[in-house]
C-alpha positions as MATLAB code, in Angstrom:
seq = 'XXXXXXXXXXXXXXXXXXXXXXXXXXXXXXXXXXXXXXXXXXXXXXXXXXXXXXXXXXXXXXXXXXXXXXXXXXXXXXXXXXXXXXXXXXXXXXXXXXXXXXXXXXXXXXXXXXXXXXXXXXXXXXXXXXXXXXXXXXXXXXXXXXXXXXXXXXXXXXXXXXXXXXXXXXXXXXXXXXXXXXXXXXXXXXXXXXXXXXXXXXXXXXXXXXXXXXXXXXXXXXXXXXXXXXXXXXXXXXXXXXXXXXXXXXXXXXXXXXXXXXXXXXXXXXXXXXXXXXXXXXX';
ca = [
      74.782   12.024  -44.468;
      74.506   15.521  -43.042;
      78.153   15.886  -42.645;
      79.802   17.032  -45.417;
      83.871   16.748  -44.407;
      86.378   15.304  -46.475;
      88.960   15.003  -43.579;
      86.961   11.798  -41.217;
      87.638    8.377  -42.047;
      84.767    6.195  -42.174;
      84.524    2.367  -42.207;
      82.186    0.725  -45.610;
      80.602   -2.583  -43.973;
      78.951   -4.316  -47.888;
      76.033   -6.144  -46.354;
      74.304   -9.168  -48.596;
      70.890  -10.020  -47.281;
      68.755  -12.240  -48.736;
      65.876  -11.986  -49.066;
      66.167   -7.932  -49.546;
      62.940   -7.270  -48.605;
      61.457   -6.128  -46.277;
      65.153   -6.630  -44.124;
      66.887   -4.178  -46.169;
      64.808   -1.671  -44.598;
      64.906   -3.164  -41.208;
      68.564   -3.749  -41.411;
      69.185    0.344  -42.185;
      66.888    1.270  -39.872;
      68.752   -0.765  -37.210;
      71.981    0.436  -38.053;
      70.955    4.076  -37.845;
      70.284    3.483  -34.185;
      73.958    1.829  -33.464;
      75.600    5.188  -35.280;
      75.345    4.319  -38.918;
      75.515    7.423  -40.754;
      74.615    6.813  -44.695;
      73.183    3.950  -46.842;
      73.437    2.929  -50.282;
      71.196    0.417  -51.517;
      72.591   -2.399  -54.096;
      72.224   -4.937  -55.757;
      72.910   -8.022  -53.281;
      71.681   -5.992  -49.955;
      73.051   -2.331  -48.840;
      76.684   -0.537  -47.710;
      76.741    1.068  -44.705;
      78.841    3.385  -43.219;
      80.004    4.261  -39.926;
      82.840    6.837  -38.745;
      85.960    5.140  -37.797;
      86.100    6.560  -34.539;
      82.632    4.969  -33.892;
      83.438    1.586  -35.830;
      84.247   -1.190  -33.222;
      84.853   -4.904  -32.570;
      80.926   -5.072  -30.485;
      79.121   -2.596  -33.283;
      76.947   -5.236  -34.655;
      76.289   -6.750  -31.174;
      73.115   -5.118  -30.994;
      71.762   -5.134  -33.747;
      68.980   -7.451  -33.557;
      68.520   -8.582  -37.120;
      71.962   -9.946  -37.517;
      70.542  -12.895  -35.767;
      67.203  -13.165  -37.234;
      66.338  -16.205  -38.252;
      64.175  -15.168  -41.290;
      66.715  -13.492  -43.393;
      70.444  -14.209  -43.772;
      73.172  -11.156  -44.012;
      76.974  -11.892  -44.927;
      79.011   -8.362  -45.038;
      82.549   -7.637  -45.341;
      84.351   -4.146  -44.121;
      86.530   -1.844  -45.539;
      88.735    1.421  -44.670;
      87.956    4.175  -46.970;
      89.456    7.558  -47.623;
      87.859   10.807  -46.767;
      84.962   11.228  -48.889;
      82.401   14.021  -50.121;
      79.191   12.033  -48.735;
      76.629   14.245  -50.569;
      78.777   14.019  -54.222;
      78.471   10.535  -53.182;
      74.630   10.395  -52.509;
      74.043   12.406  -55.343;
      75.826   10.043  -57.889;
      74.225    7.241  -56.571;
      70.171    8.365  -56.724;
      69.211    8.468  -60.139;
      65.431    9.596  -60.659;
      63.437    7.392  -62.099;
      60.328    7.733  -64.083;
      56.817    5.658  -64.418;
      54.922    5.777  -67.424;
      56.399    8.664  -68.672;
      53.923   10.431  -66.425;
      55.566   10.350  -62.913;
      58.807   10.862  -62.164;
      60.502   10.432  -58.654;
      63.872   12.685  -58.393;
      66.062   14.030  -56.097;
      66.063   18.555  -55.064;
      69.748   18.040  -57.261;
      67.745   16.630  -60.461;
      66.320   18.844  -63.081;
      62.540   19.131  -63.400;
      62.063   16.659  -67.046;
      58.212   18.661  -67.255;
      56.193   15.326  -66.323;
      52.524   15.211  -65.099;
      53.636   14.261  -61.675;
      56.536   15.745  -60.862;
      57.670   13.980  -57.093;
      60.803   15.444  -55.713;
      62.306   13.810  -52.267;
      65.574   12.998  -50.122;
      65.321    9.365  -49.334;
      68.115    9.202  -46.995;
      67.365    5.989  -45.160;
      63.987    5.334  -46.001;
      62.379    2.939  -48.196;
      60.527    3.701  -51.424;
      62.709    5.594  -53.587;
      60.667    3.869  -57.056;
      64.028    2.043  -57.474;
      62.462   -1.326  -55.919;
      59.819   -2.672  -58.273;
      56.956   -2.776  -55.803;
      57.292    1.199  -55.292;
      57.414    1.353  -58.972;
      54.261   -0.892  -59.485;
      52.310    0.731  -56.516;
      52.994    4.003  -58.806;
      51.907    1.821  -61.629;
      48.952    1.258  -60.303;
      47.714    5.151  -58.837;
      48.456    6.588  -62.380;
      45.560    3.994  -63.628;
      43.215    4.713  -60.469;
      40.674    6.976  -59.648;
      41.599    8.374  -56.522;
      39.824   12.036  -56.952;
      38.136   13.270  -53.690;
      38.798   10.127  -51.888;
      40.389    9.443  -48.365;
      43.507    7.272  -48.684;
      45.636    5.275  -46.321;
      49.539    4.908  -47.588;
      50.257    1.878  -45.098;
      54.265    1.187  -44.706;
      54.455    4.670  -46.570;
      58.376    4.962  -45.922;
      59.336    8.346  -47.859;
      55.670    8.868  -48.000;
      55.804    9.443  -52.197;
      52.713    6.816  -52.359;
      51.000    9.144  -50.490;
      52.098   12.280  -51.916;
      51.415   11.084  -55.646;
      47.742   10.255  -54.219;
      47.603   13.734  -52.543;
      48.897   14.793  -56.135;
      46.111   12.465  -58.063;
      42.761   14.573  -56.218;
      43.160   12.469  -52.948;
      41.315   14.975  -50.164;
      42.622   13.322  -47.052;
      45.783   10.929  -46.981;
      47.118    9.310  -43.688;
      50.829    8.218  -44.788;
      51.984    5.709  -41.865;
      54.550    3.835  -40.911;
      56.378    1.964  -37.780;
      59.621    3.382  -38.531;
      60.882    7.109  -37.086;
      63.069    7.355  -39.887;
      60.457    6.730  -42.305;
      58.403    9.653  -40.352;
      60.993   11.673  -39.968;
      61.789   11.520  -43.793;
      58.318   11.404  -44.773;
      57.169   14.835  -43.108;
      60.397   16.106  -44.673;
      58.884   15.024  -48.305;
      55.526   15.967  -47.922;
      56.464   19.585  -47.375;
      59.057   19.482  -49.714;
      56.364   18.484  -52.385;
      53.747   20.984  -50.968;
      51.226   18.078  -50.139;
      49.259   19.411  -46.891;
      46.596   16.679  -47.349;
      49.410   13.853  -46.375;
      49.203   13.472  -42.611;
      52.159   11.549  -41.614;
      51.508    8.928  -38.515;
      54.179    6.951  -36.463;
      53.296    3.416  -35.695;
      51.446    0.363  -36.941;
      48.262   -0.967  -38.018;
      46.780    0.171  -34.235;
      46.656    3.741  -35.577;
      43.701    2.791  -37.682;
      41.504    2.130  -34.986;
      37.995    3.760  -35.584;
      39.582    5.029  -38.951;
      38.101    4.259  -42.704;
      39.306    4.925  -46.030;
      37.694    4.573  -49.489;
      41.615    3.310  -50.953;
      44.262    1.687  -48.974;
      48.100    1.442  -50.289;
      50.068   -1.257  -48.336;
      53.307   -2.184  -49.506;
      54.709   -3.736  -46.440;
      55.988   -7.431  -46.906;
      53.966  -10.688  -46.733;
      53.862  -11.825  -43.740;
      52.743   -8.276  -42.301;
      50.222   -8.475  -44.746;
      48.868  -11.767  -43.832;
      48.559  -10.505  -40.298;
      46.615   -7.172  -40.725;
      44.348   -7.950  -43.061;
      41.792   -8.198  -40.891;
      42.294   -4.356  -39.570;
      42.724   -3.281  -43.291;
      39.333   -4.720  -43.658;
      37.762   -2.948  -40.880;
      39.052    0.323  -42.252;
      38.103   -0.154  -45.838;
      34.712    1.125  -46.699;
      32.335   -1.226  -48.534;
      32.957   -1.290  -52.471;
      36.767    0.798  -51.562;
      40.053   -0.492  -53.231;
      43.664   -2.059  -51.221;
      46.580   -1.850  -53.254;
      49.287   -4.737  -51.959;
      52.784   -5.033  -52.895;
      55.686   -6.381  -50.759;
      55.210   -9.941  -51.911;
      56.873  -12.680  -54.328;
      54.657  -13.876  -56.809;
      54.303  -17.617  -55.122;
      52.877  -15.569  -51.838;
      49.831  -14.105  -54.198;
      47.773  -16.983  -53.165;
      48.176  -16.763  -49.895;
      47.224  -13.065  -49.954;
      44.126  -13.760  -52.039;
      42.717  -16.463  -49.427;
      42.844  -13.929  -46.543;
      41.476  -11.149  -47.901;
      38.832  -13.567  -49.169;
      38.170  -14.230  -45.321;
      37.969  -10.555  -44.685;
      35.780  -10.110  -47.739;
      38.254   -8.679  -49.554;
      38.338   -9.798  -53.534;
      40.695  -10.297  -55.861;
      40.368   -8.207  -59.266;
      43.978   -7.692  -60.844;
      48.021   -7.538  -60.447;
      51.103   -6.552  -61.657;
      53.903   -8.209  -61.760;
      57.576   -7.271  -62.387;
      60.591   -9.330  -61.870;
      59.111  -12.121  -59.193;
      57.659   -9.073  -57.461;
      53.519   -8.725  -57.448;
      51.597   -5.810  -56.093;
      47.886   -6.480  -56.612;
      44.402   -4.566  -56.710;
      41.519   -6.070  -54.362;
      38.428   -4.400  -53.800;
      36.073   -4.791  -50.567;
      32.448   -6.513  -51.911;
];
């Protein structure tokens, strides 16, 4: 939250949503638009808050996901007192580190001296490395050879996919994603991290149109997978490797048969928690 006052009262709605993802996302990005000002992701879903002067009885009204038949979100609300939003933020984002060779921290954080050293300002974007598929899709770079290759980060929300490829010998990386505060973030983050061969798109899977990468990223959620496929396909060169995450492990199946129809194969996963984000490669 930009502003930094202690004297404005703000209102804490503590939204469950099940399942998190990808509606967590959704549900934040959604909010932002209605005059939500600062998100803290949990457990059980995400709190959201909204100045009190804003807050009203018709706030939610709009916001499309409320009613959405593929996810359910409970929340309750709650006055606070004036609060130091950036103390708050700050105690809040822990960095976290993969491998002991990447680690993902905030400007606030001190340097620890890994290989990879990420540094970003999530504010309401996804993929922090908190949620296990970020952390796996970081999993799996660190073990690939992505040296002088042109990569796609599809559903790159922060964009740190993209900038650890960038970071990994990528020459070209095209970070994209359908949301403006992902973009906005993003673009923030690659500067930040000094990664001027991340080129950070706005939209969806139309962008790749004529487009084609040796290694695609997409950590989106299943059943945007299972639709562009197909136009990952298209895009991937012959022999080229497609990271997916986003998925429960009972959806890996499904994900296997339609790349299968693209001729896409299966070679390997990861799994942690029920989460999956697996390697395919184009034959």
């Amino acid at each position: 939250m930009e502003n930094n006052t202690t004297d404005q009262i703000y209102v804490e709605y503590d939204f469950t949503v099940t399942p998190q993802l990808p509606w967590n996302d959704v549900l934040m990005a959604q909010l932002g638009e209605v005059g939500f000002e600062s998100f803290i992701e949990t457990e059980t879903g995400i709190k959201a808050y909204v100045l009190k002067t804003t807050d009203a009885a018709t706030i939610l009204d709009t916001v499309d996901i409320m009613n959405n038949d593929l996810c359910d979100i409970a929340f309750a609300k709650a006055e606070i007192p004036p609060t130091n939003w950036n103390a708050e933020w700050e105690k809040n984002f822990n960095p976290i580190t993969v491998n002991n060779r990447c680690e993902v921290r905030a400007p606030f954080h001190q340097a620890s001296g890994v290989e990879y050293d990420i540094v970003i300002e999530p504010k309401m974007s996804f993929g922090t490395g908190h949620h296990q598929t970020t952390h796996m899709m970081i999993e799996h770079l660190l073990n690939e050879n992505v040296e002088n290759l042109e990569v796609l980060d599809m559903g790159s929300g922060t964009g740190v996919l993209g900038i650890l490829a960038q970071m990994r010998g990528a020459v070209k990386v095209d970070a994209i994603d359908i949301d403006t505060w992902c973009y906005e973030n993003a673009l923030e983050n690659v500067k930040r991290n000094k990664t001027d061969k991340v080129a950070v798109i706005l939209g969806g899977a139309e962008q790749l149109e004529g487009k084609s990468y040796d290694f695609i990223i997409a950590n989106i959620n299943r059943n945007i997978l299972l639709q562009d496929i197909p136009v990952y396909a298209k895009s991937l060169k012959k022999g080229g490797t497609i990271l997916f995450s986003g998925f429960y492990e009972e959806d890996l199946v499904h994900i296997k048969n339609k790349c299968m129809e693209s001729g896409i194969v299966y070679d390997s996963h990861l799994k942690k928690d029920s989460w999956i984000a697996a390697k395919m490669i184009k034959s």
